[in-house]
Amino acid sequence: MDKQVIEKLTHITTVQERTLEDVKEIKSLLKEQNGRVRNNENAVARLNVIASLMITVIAGFVTWLFGFKI
């Protein structure tokens, strides 16, 4: 009986250790993914700013070119 209890406890301990390792790995992957997402969000924000500036410049140029008055 004691041998069975020890075997079960050993099995449970092994499962807990593997689970802990998996959780640590998942946390690491999640941090890495969050960093990439943040970088992508920053890049999209920069592209939006550049696009807005370009639209403003082009609209100003077209307005000047055709002599529209605001």
JSON list of N, CA and C in Angstrom, two decimals:
[
{"chain": "A", "resi": 1, "resn": "MET", "atom": "N", "xyz": [0.82, -1.19, 0.00]},
{"chain": "A", "resi": 1, "resn": "MET", "atom": "CA", "xyz": [0.00, 0.00, 0.00]},
{"chain": "A", "resi": 1, "resn": "MET", "atom": "C", "xyz": [0.86, 1.26, 0.00]},
{"chain": "A", "resi": 2, "resn": "ASP", "atom": "N", "xyz": [1.88, 1.27, 0.84]},
{"chain": "A", "resi": 2, "resn": "ASP", "atom": "CA", "xyz": [2.75, 2.43, 0.91]},
{"chain": "A", "resi": 2, "resn": "ASP", "atom": "C", "xyz": [3.47, 2.64, -0.42]},
{"chain": "A", "resi": 3, "resn": "LYS", "atom": "N", "xyz": [3.83, 1.55, -1.07]},
{"chain": "A", "resi": 3, "resn": "LYS", "atom": "CA", "xyz": [4.53, 1.65, -2.35]},
{"chain": "A", "resi": 3, "resn": "LYS", "atom": "C", "xyz": [3.62, 2.29, -3.40]},
{"chain": "A", "resi": 4, "resn": "GLN", "atom": "N", "xyz": [2.34, 1.95, -3.38]},
{"chain": "A", "resi": 4, "resn": "GLN", "atom": "CA", "xyz": [1.39, 2.53, -4.34]},
{"chain": "A", "resi": 4, "resn": "GLN", "atom": "C", "xyz": [1.22, 4.03, -4.09]},
{"chain": "A", "resi": 5, "resn": "VAL", "atom": "N", "xyz": [1.15, 4.40, -2.83]},
{"chain": "A", "resi": 5, "resn": "VAL", "atom": "CA", "xyz": [1.00, 5.82, -2.48]},
{"chain": "A", "resi": 5, "resn": "VAL", "atom": "C", "xyz": [2.23, 6.60, -2.96]},
{"chain": "A", "resi": 6, "resn": "ILE", "atom": "N", "xyz": [3.40, 6.02, -2.72]},
{"chain": "A", "resi": 6, "resn": "ILE", "atom": "CA", "xyz": [4.65, 6.68, -3.13]},
{"chain": "A", "resi": 6, "resn": "ILE", "atom": "C", "xyz": [4.69, 6.81, -4.65]},
{"chain": "A", "resi": 7, "resn": "GLU", "atom": "N", "xyz": [4.28, 5.78, -5.37]},
{"chain": "A", "resi": 7, "resn": "GLU", "atom": "CA", "xyz": [4.26, 5.84, -6.83]},
{"chain": "A", "resi": 7, "resn": "GLU", "atom": "C", "xyz": [3.29, 6.91, -7.33]},
{"chain": "A", "resi": 8, "resn": "LYS", "atom": "N", "xyz": [2.12, 6.98, -6.72]},
{"chain": "A", "resi": 8, "resn": "LYS", "atom": "CA", "xyz": [1.13, 7.99, -7.11]},
{"chain": "A", "resi": 8, "resn": "LYS", "atom": "C", "xyz": [1.64, 9.39, -6.82]},
{"chain": "A", "resi": 9, "resn": "LEU", "atom": "N", "xyz": [2.24, 9.57, -5.66]},
{"chain": "A", "resi": 9, "resn": "LEU", "atom": "CA", "xyz": [2.80, 10.87, -5.31]},
{"chain": "A", "resi": 9, "resn": "LEU", "atom": "C", "xyz": [3.93, 11.26, -6.27]},
{"chain": "A", "resi": 10, "resn": "THR", "atom": "N", "xyz": [4.75, 10.30, -6.63]},
{"chain": "A", "resi": 10, "resn": "THR", "atom": "CA", "xyz": [5.82, 10.54, -7.58]},
{"chain": "A", "resi": 10, "resn": "THR", "atom": "C", "xyz": [5.25, 10.97, -8.93]},
{"chain": "A", "resi": 11, "resn": "HIS", "atom": "N", "xyz": [4.21, 10.28, -9.35]},
{"chain": "A", "resi": 11, "resn": "HIS", "atom": "CA", "xyz": [3.56, 10.61, -10.62]},
{"chain": "A", "resi": 11, "resn": "HIS", "atom": "C", "xyz": [2.97, 12.02, -10.57]},
{"chain": "A", "resi": 12, "resn": "ILE", "atom": "N", "xyz": [2.30, 12.34, -9.47]},
{"chain": "A", "resi": 12, "resn": "ILE", "atom": "CA", "xyz": [1.70, 13.67, -9.32]},
{"chain": "A", "resi": 12, "resn": "ILE", "atom": "C", "xyz": [2.79, 14.75, -9.33]},
{"chain": "A", "resi": 13, "resn": "THR", "atom": "N", "xyz": [3.88, 14.50, -8.64]},
{"chain": "A", "resi": 13, "resn": "THR", "atom": "CA", "xyz": [4.98, 15.45, -8.59]},
{"chain": "A", "resi": 13, "resn": "THR", "atom": "C", "xyz": [5.56, 15.67, -9.98]},
{"chain": "A", "resi": 14, "resn": "THR", "atom": "N", "xyz": [5.72, 14.59, -10.73]},
{"chain": "A", "resi": 14, "resn": "THR", "atom": "CA", "xyz": [6.24, 14.70, -12.09]},
{"chain": "A", "resi": 14, "resn": "THR", "atom": "C", "xyz": [5.31, 15.52, -12.97]},
{"chain": "A", "resi": 15, "resn": "VAL", "atom": "N", "xyz": [4.02, 15.28, -12.86]},
{"chain": "A", "resi": 15, "resn": "VAL", "atom": "CA", "xyz": [3.04, 16.04, -13.64]},
{"chain": "A", "resi": 15, "resn": "VAL", "atom": "C", "xyz": [3.08, 17.51, -13.25]},
{"chain": "A", "resi": 16, "resn": "GLN", "atom": "N", "xyz": [3.20, 17.81, -11.97]},
{"chain": "A", "resi": 16, "resn": "GLN", "atom": "CA", "xyz": [3.27, 19.19, -11.51]},
{"chain": "A", "resi": 16, "resn": "GLN", "atom": "C", "xyz": [4.51, 19.89, -12.05]},
{"chain": "A", "resi": 17, "resn": "GLU", "atom": "N", "xyz": [5.64, 19.20, -12.05]},
{"chain": "A", "resi": 17, "resn": "GLU", "atom": "CA", "xyz": [6.88, 19.80, -12.56]},
{"chain": "A", "resi": 17, "resn": "GLU", "atom": "C", "xyz": [6.76, 20.09, -14.05]},
{"chain": "A", "resi": 18, "resn": "ARG", "atom": "N", "xyz": [6.20, 19.15, -14.81]},
{"chain": "A", "resi": 18, "resn": "ARG", "atom": "CA", "xyz": [6.01, 19.37, -16.25]},
{"chain": "A", "resi": 18, "resn": "ARG", "atom": "C", "xyz": [5.06, 20.53, -16.50]},
{"chain": "A", "resi": 19, "resn": "THR", "atom": "N", "xyz": [3.99, 20.59, -15.71]},
{"chain": "A", "resi": 19, "resn": "THR", "atom": "CA", "xyz": [3.02, 21.67, -15.87]},
{"chain": "A", "resi": 19, "resn": "THR", "atom": "C", "xyz": [3.66, 23.01, -15.56]},
{"chain": "A", "resi": 20, "resn": "LEU", "atom": "N", "xyz": [4.46, 23.06, -14.52]},
{"chain": "A", "resi": 20, "resn": "LEU", "atom": "CA", "xyz": [5.16, 24.29, -14.16]},
{"chain": "A", "resi": 20, "resn": "LEU", "atom": "C", "xyz": [6.10, 24.73, -15.29]},
{"chain": "A", "resi": 21, "resn": "GLU", "atom": "N", "xyz": [6.83, 23.80, -15.87]},
{"chain": "A", "resi": 21, "resn": "GLU", "atom": "CA", "xyz": [7.71, 24.12, -16.98]},
{"chain": "A", "resi": 21, "resn": "GLU", "atom": "C", "xyz": [6.92, 24.64, -18.18]},
{"chain": "A", "resi": 22, "resn": "ASP", "atom": "N", "xyz": [5.79, 23.99, -18.45]},
{"chain": "A", "resi": 22, "resn": "ASP", "atom": "CA", "xyz": [4.94, 24.43, -19.56]},
{"chain": "A", "resi": 22, "resn": "ASP", "atom": "C", "xyz": [4.40, 25.84, -19.33]},
{"chain": "A", "resi": 23, "resn": "VAL", "atom": "N", "xyz": [3.98, 26.12, -18.11]},
{"chain": "A", "resi": 23, "resn": "VAL", "atom": "CA", "xyz": [3.46, 27.45, -17.78]},
{"chain": "A", "resi": 23, "resn": "VAL", "atom": "C", "xyz": [4.55, 28.50, -17.95]},
{"chain": "A", "resi": 24, "resn": "LYS", "atom": "N", "xyz": [5.75, 28.19, -17.51]},
{"chain": "A", "resi": 24, "resn": "LYS", "atom": "CA", "xyz": [6.87, 29.14, -17.67]},
{"chain": "A", "resi": 24, "resn": "LYS", "atom": "C", "xyz": [7.15, 29.39, -19.14]},
{"chain": "A", "resi": 25, "resn": "GLU", "atom": "N", "xyz": [7.12, 28.35, -19.94]},
{"chain": "A", "resi": 25, "resn": "GLU", "atom": "CA", "xyz": [7.36, 28.49, -21.37]},
{"chain": "A", "resi": 25, "resn": "GLU", "atom": "C", "xyz": [6.26, 29.32, -22.03]},
{"chain": "A", "resi": 26, "resn": "ILE", "atom": "N", "xyz": [5.02, 29.07, -21.63]},
{"chain": "A", "resi": 26, "resn": "ILE", "atom": "CA", "xyz": [3.89, 29.83, -22.18]},
{"chain": "A", "resi": 26, "resn": "ILE", "atom": "C", "xyz": [4.01, 31.30, -21.80]},
{"chain": "A", "resi": 27, "resn": "LYS", "atom": "N", "xyz": [4.39, 31.59, -20.57]},
{"chain": "A", "resi": 27, "resn": "LYS", "atom": "CA", "xyz": [4.58, 32.98, -20.14]},
{"chain": "A", "resi": 27, "resn": "LYS", "atom": "C", "xyz": [5.65, 33.66, -20.99]},
{"chain": "A", "resi": 28, "resn": "SER", "atom": "N", "xyz": [6.73, 32.95, -21.23]},
{"chain": "A", "resi": 28, "resn": "SER", "atom": "CA", "xyz": [7.82, 33.50, -22.04]},
{"chain": "A", "resi": 28, "resn": "SER", "atom": "C", "xyz": [7.34, 33.79, -23.46]},
{"chain": "A", "resi": 29, "resn": "LEU", "atom": "N", "xyz": [6.62, 32.84, -24.05]},
{"chain": "A", "resi": 29, "resn": "LEU", "atom": "CA", "xyz": [6.10, 33.03, -25.40]},
{"chain": "A", "resi": 29, "resn": "LEU", "atom": "C", "xyz": [5.11, 34.19, -25.46]},
{"chain": "A", "resi": 30, "resn": "LEU", "atom": "N", "xyz": [4.30, 34.31, -24.43]},
{"chain": "A", "resi": 30, "resn": "LEU", "atom": "CA", "xyz": [3.31, 35.39, -24.37]},
{"chain": "A", "resi": 30, "resn": "LEU", "atom": "C", "xyz": [3.98, 36.75, -24.29]},
{"chain": "A", "resi": 31, "resn": "LYS", "atom": "N", "xyz": [5.03, 36.87, -23.49]},
{"chain": "A", "resi": 31, "resn": "LYS", "atom": "CA", "xyz": [5.77, 38.13, -23.40]},
{"chain": "A", "resi": 31, "resn": "LYS", "atom": "C", "xyz": [6.37, 38.48, -24.75]},
{"chain": "A", "resi": 32, "resn": "GLU", "atom": "N", "xyz": [6.94, 37.49, -25.41]},
{"chain": "A", "resi": 32, "resn": "GLU", "atom": "CA", "xyz": [7.53, 37.72, -26.73]},
{"chain": "A", "resi": 32, "resn": "GLU", "atom": "C", "xyz": [6.47, 38.16, -27.73]},
{"chain": "A", "resi": 33, "resn": "GLN", "atom": "N", "xyz": [5.33, 37.50, -27.71]},
{"chain": "A", "resi": 33, "resn": "GLN", "atom": "CA", "xyz": [4.24, 37.84, -28.63]},
{"chain": "A", "resi": 33, "resn": "GLN", "atom": "C", "xyz": [3.72, 39.25, -28.35]},
{"chain": "A", "resi": 34, "resn": "ASN", "atom": "N", "xyz": [3.56, 39.59, -27.07]},
{"chain": "A", "resi": 34, "resn": "ASN", "atom": "CA", "xyz": [3.09, 40.92, -26.72]},
{"chain": "A", "resi": 34, "resn": "ASN", "atom": "C", "xyz": [4.06, 42.00, -27.21]},
{"chain": "A", "resi": 35, "resn": "GLY", "atom": "N", "xyz": [5.35, 41.71, -27.14]},
{"chain": "A", "resi": 35, "resn": "GLY", "atom": "CA", "xyz": [6.34, 42.65, -27.64]},
{"chain": "A", "resi": 35, "resn": "GLY", "atom": "C", "xyz": [6.19, 42.87, -29.14]},
{"chain": "A", "resi": 36, "resn": "ARG", "atom": "N", "xyz": [5.95, 41.77, -29.87]},
{"chain": "A", "resi": 36, "resn": "ARG", "atom": "CA", "xyz": [5.77, 41.89, -31.32]},
{"chain": "A", "resi": 36, "resn": "ARG", "atom": "C", "xyz": [4.50, 42.66, -31.66]},
{"chain": "A", "resi": 37, "resn": "VAL", "atom": "N", "xyz": [3.44, 42.38, -30.92]},
{"chain": "A", "resi": 37, "resn": "VAL", "atom": "CA", "xyz": [2.17, 43.08, -31.16]},
{"chain": "A", "resi": 37, "resn": "VAL", "atom": "C", "xyz": [2.34, 44.58, -30.90]},
{"chain": "A", "resi": 38, "resn": "ARG", "atom": "N", "xyz": [3.02, 44.91, -29.83]},
{"chain": "A", "resi": 38, "resn": "ARG", "atom": "CA", "xyz": [3.26, 46.32, -29.50]},
{"chain": "A", "resi": 38, "resn": "ARG", "atom": "C", "xyz": [4.07, 47.00, -30.60]},
{"chain": "A", "resi": 39, "resn": "ASN", "atom": "N", "xyz": [5.09, 46.32, -31.10]},
{"chain": "A", "resi": 39, "resn": "ASN", "atom": "CA", "xyz": [5.89, 46.88, -32.19]},
{"chain": "A", "resi": 39, "resn": "ASN", "atom": "C", "xyz": [5.04, 47.09, -33.44]},
{"chain": "A", "resi": 40, "resn": "ASN", "atom": "N", "xyz": [4.18, 46.13, -33.74]},
{"chain": "A", "resi": 40, "resn": "ASN", "atom": "CA", "xyz": [3.31, 46.27, -34.91]},
{"chain": "A", "resi": 40, "resn": "ASN", "atom": "C", "xyz": [2.32, 47.42, -34.74]},
{"chain": "A", "resi": 41, "resn": "GLU", "atom": "N", "xyz": [1.78, 47.57, -33.55]},
{"chain": "A", "resi": 41, "resn": "GLU", "atom": "CA", "xyz": [0.85, 48.68, -33.30]},
{"chain": "A", "resi": 41, "resn": "GLU", "atom": "C", "xyz": [1.56, 50.02, -33.48]},
{"chain": "A", "resi": 42, "resn": "ASN", "atom": "N", "xyz": [2.79, 50.12, -33.01]},
{"chain": "A", "resi": 42, "resn": "ASN", "atom": "CA", "xyz": [3.56, 51.36, -33.18]},
{"chain": "A", "resi": 42, "resn": "ASN", "atom": "C", "xyz": [3.83, 51.63, -34.65]},
{"chain": "A", "resi": 43, "resn": "ALA", "atom": "N", "xyz": [4.15, 50.59, -35.40]},
{"chain": "A", "resi": 43, "resn": "ALA", "atom": "CA", "xyz": [4.41, 50.77, -36.83]},
{"chain": "A", "resi": 43, "resn": "ALA", "atom": "C", "xyz": [3.15, 51.22, -37.57]},
{"chain": "A", "resi": 44, "resn": "VAL", "atom": "N", "xyz": [2.01, 50.64, -37.23]},
{"chain": "A", "resi": 44, "resn": "VAL", "atom": "CA", "xyz": [0.76, 51.05, -37.87]},
{"chain": "A", "resi": 44, "resn": "VAL", "atom": "C", "xyz": [0.43, 52.50, -37.52]},
{"chain": "A", "resi": 45, "resn": "ALA", "atom": "N", "xyz": [0.66, 52.90, -36.30]},
{"chain": "A", "resi": 45, "resn": "ALA", "atom": "CA", "xyz": [0.40, 54.29, -35.89]},
{"chain": "A", "resi": 45, "resn": "ALA", "atom": "C", "xyz": [1.29, 55.24, -36.69]},
{"chain": "A", "resi": 46, "resn": "ARG", "atom": "N", "xyz": [2.55, 54.89, -36.87]},
{"chain": "A", "resi": 46, "resn": "ARG", "atom": "CA", "xyz": [3.46, 55.73, -37.67]},
{"chain": "A", "resi": 46, "resn": "ARG", "atom": "C", "xyz": [2.99, 55.82, -39.11]},
{"chain": "A", "resi": 47, "resn": "LEU", "atom": "N", "xyz": [2.56, 54.69, -39.67]},
{"chain": "A", "resi": 47, "resn": "LEU", "atom": "CA", "xyz": [2.05, 54.70, -41.05]},
{"chain": "A", "resi": 47, "resn": "LEU", "atom": "C", "xyz": [0.81, 55.57, -41.17]},
{"chain": "A", "resi": 48, "resn": "ASN", "atom": "N", "xyz": [-0.07, 55.54, -40.18]},
{"chain": "A", "resi": 48, "resn": "ASN", "atom": "CA", "xyz": [-1.26, 56.38, -40.20]},
{"chain": "A", "resi": 48, "resn": "ASN", "atom": "C", "xyz": [-0.89, 57.86, -40.18]},
{"chain": "A", "resi": 49, "resn": "VAL", "atom": "N", "xyz": [0.10, 58.22, -39.40]},
{"chain": "A", "resi": 49, "resn": "VAL", "atom": "CA", "xyz": [0.55, 59.61, -39.33]},
{"chain": "A", "resi": 49, "resn": "VAL", "atom": "C", "xyz": [1.12, 60.03, -40.69]},
{"chain": "A", "resi": 50, "resn": "ILE", "atom": "N", "xyz": [1.95, 59.19, -41.25]},
{"chain": "A", "resi": 50, "resn": "ILE", "atom": "CA", "xyz": [2.56, 59.51, -42.55]},
{"chain": "A", "resi": 50, "resn": "ILE", "atom": "C", "xyz": [1.48, 59.63, -43.62]},
{"chain": "A", "resi": 51, "resn": "ALA", "atom": "N", "xyz": [0.52, 58.72, -43.62]},
{"chain": "A", "resi": 51, "resn": "ALA", "atom": "CA", "xyz": [-0.56, 58.77, -44.61]},
{"chain": "A", "resi": 51, "resn": "ALA", "atom": "C", "xyz": [-1.39, 60.04, -44.44]},
{"chain": "A", "resi": 52, "resn": "SER", "atom": "N", "xyz": [-1.68, 60.42, -43.23]},
{"chain": "A", "resi": 52, "resn": "SER", "atom": "CA", "xyz": [-2.44, 61.65, -42.98]},
{"chain": "A", "resi": 52, "resn": "SER", "atom": "C", "xyz": [-1.69, 62.87, -43.49]},
{"chain": "A", "resi": 53, "resn": "LEU", "atom": "N", "xyz": [-0.39, 62.91, -43.22]},
{"chain": "A", "resi": 53, "resn": "LEU", "atom": "CA", "xyz": [0.41, 64.04, -43.71]},
{"chain": "A", "resi": 53, "resn": "LEU", "atom": "C", "xyz": [0.45, 64.07, -45.23]},
{"chain": "A", "resi": 54, "resn": "MET", "atom": "N", "xyz": [0.61, 62.92, -45.84]},
{"chain": "A", "resi": 54, "resn": "MET", "atom": "CA", "xyz": [0.66, 62.87, -47.31]},
{"chain": "A", "resi": 54, "resn": "MET", "atom": "C", "xyz": [-0.67, 63.31, -47.92]},
{"chain": "A", "resi": 55, "resn": "ILE", "atom": "N", "xyz": [-1.78, 62.89, -47.35]},
{"chain": "A", "resi": 55, "resn": "ILE", "atom": "CA", "xyz": [-3.09, 63.30, -47.86]},
{"chain": "A", "resi": 55, "resn": "ILE", "atom": "C", "xyz": [-3.25, 64.80, -47.73]},
{"chain": "A", "resi": 56, "resn": "THR", "atom": "N", "xyz": [-2.82, 65.36, -46.60]},
{"chain": "A", "resi": 56, "resn": "THR", "atom": "CA", "xyz": [-2.92, 66.80, -46.40]},
{"chain": "A", "resi": 56, "resn": "THR", "atom": "C", "xyz": [-2.07, 67.55, -47.42]},
{"chain": "A", "resi": 57, "resn": "VAL", "atom": "N", "xyz": [-0.86, 67.07, -47.64]},
{"chain": "A", "resi": 57, "resn": "VAL", "atom": "CA", "xyz": [0.04, 67.73, -48.61]},
{"chain": "A", "resi": 57, "resn": "VAL", "atom": "C", "xyz": [-0.54, 67.63, -50.02]},
{"chain": "A", "resi": 58, "resn": "ILE", "atom": "N", "xyz": [-1.01, 66.47, -50.41]},
{"chain": "A", "resi": 58, "resn": "ILE", "atom": "CA", "xyz": [-1.56, 66.28, -51.76]},
{"chain": "A", "resi": 58, "resn": "ILE", "atom": "C", "xyz": [-2.82, 67.14, -51.93]},
{"chain": "A", "resi": 59, "resn": "ALA", "atom": "N", "xyz": [-3.69, 67.16, -50.92]},
{"chain": "A", "resi": 59, "resn": "ALA", "atom": "CA", "xyz": [-4.90, 67.98, -51.01]},
{"chain": "A", "resi": 59, "resn": "ALA", "atom": "C", "xyz": [-4.53, 69.46, -51.12]},
{"chain": "A", "resi": 60, "resn": "GLY", "atom": "N", "xyz": [-3.54, 69.88, -50.36]},
{"chain": "A", "resi": 60, "resn": "GLY", "atom": "CA", "xyz": [-3.06, 71.28, -50.45]},
{"chain": "A", "resi": 60, "resn": "GLY", "atom": "C", "xyz": [-2.50, 71.59, -51.82]},
{"chain": "A", "resi": 61, "resn": "PHE", "atom": "N", "xyz": [-1.74, 70.67, -52.37]},
{"chain": "A", "resi": 61, "resn": "PHE", "atom": "CA", "xyz": [-1.16, 70.87, -53.69]},
{"chain": "A", "resi": 61, "resn": "PHE", "atom": "C", "xyz": [-2.24, 70.96, -54.76]},
{"chain": "A", "resi": 62, "resn": "VAL", "atom": "N", "xyz": [-3.22, 70.07, -54.72]},
{"chain": "A", "resi": 62, "resn": "VAL", "atom": "CA", "xyz": [-4.32, 70.08, -55.69]},
{"chain": "A", "resi": 62, "resn": "VAL", "atom": "C", "xyz": [-5.11, 71.37, -55.56]},
{"chain": "A", "resi": 63, "resn": "THR", "atom": "N", "xyz": [-5.35, 71.79, -54.33]},
{"chain": "A", "resi": 63, "resn": "THR", "atom": "CA", "xyz": [-6.06, 73.04, -54.11]},
{"chain": "A", "resi": 63, "resn": "THR", "atom": "C", "xyz": [-5.29, 74.21, -54.69]},
{"chain": "A", "resi": 64, "resn": "TRP", "atom": "N", "xyz": [-4.00, 74.25, -54.46]},
{"chain": "A", "resi": 64, "resn": "TRP", "atom": "CA", "xyz": [-3.15, 75.33, -54.99]},
{"chain": "A", "resi": 64, "resn": "TRP", "atom": "C", "xyz": [-3.10, 75.25, -56.51]},
{"chain": "A", "resi": 65, "resn": "LEU", "atom": "N", "xyz": [-2.97, 74.03, -57.05]},
{"chain": "A", "resi": 65, "resn": "LEU", "atom": "CA", "xyz": [-2.82, 73.84, -58.48]},
{"chain": "A", "resi": 65, "resn": "LEU", "atom": "C", "xyz": [-4.06, 74.33, -59.25]},
{"chain": "A", "resi": 66, "resn": "PHE", "atom": "N", "xyz": [-5.22, 74.04, -58.74]},
{"chain": "A", "resi": 66, "resn": "PHE", "atom": "CA", "xyz": [-6.45, 74.44, -59.44]},
{"chain": "A", "resi": 66, "resn": "PHE", "atom": "C", "xyz": [-7.00, 75.78, -58.93]},
{"chain": "A", "resi": 67, "resn": "GLY", "atom": "N", "xyz": [-6.33, 76.40, -58.01]},
{"chain": "A", "resi": 67, "resn": "GLY", "atom": "CA", "xyz": [-6.72, 77.72, -57.54]},
{"chain": "A", "resi": 67, "resn": "GLY", "atom": "C", "xyz": [-8.00, 77.76, -56.75]},
{"chain": "A", "resi": 68, "resn": "PHE", "atom": "N", "xyz": [-8.33, 76.69, -56.06]},
{"chain": "A", "resi": 68, "resn": "PHE", "atom": "CA", "xyz": [-9.52, 76.72, -55.22]},
{"chain": "A", "resi": 68, "resn": "PHE", "atom": "C", "xyz": [-9.28, 77.65, -54.04]},
{"chain": "A", "resi": 69, "resn": "LYS", "atom": "N", "xyz": [-10.33, 78.32, -53.66]},
{"chain": "A", "resi": 69, "resn": "LYS", "atom": "CA", "xyz": [-10.22, 79.20, -52.49]},
{"chain": "A", "resi": 69, "resn": "LYS", "atom": "C", "xyz": [-11.10, 78.66, -51.39]},
{"chain": "A", "resi": 70, "resn": "ILE", "atom": "N", "xyz": [-10.54, 78.63, -50.23]},
{"chain": "A", "resi": 70, "resn": "ILE", "atom": "CA", "xyz": [-11.28, 78.11, -49.09]},
{"chain": "A", "resi": 70, "resn": "ILE", "atom": "C", "xyz": [-12.00, 79.21, -48.37]}
]
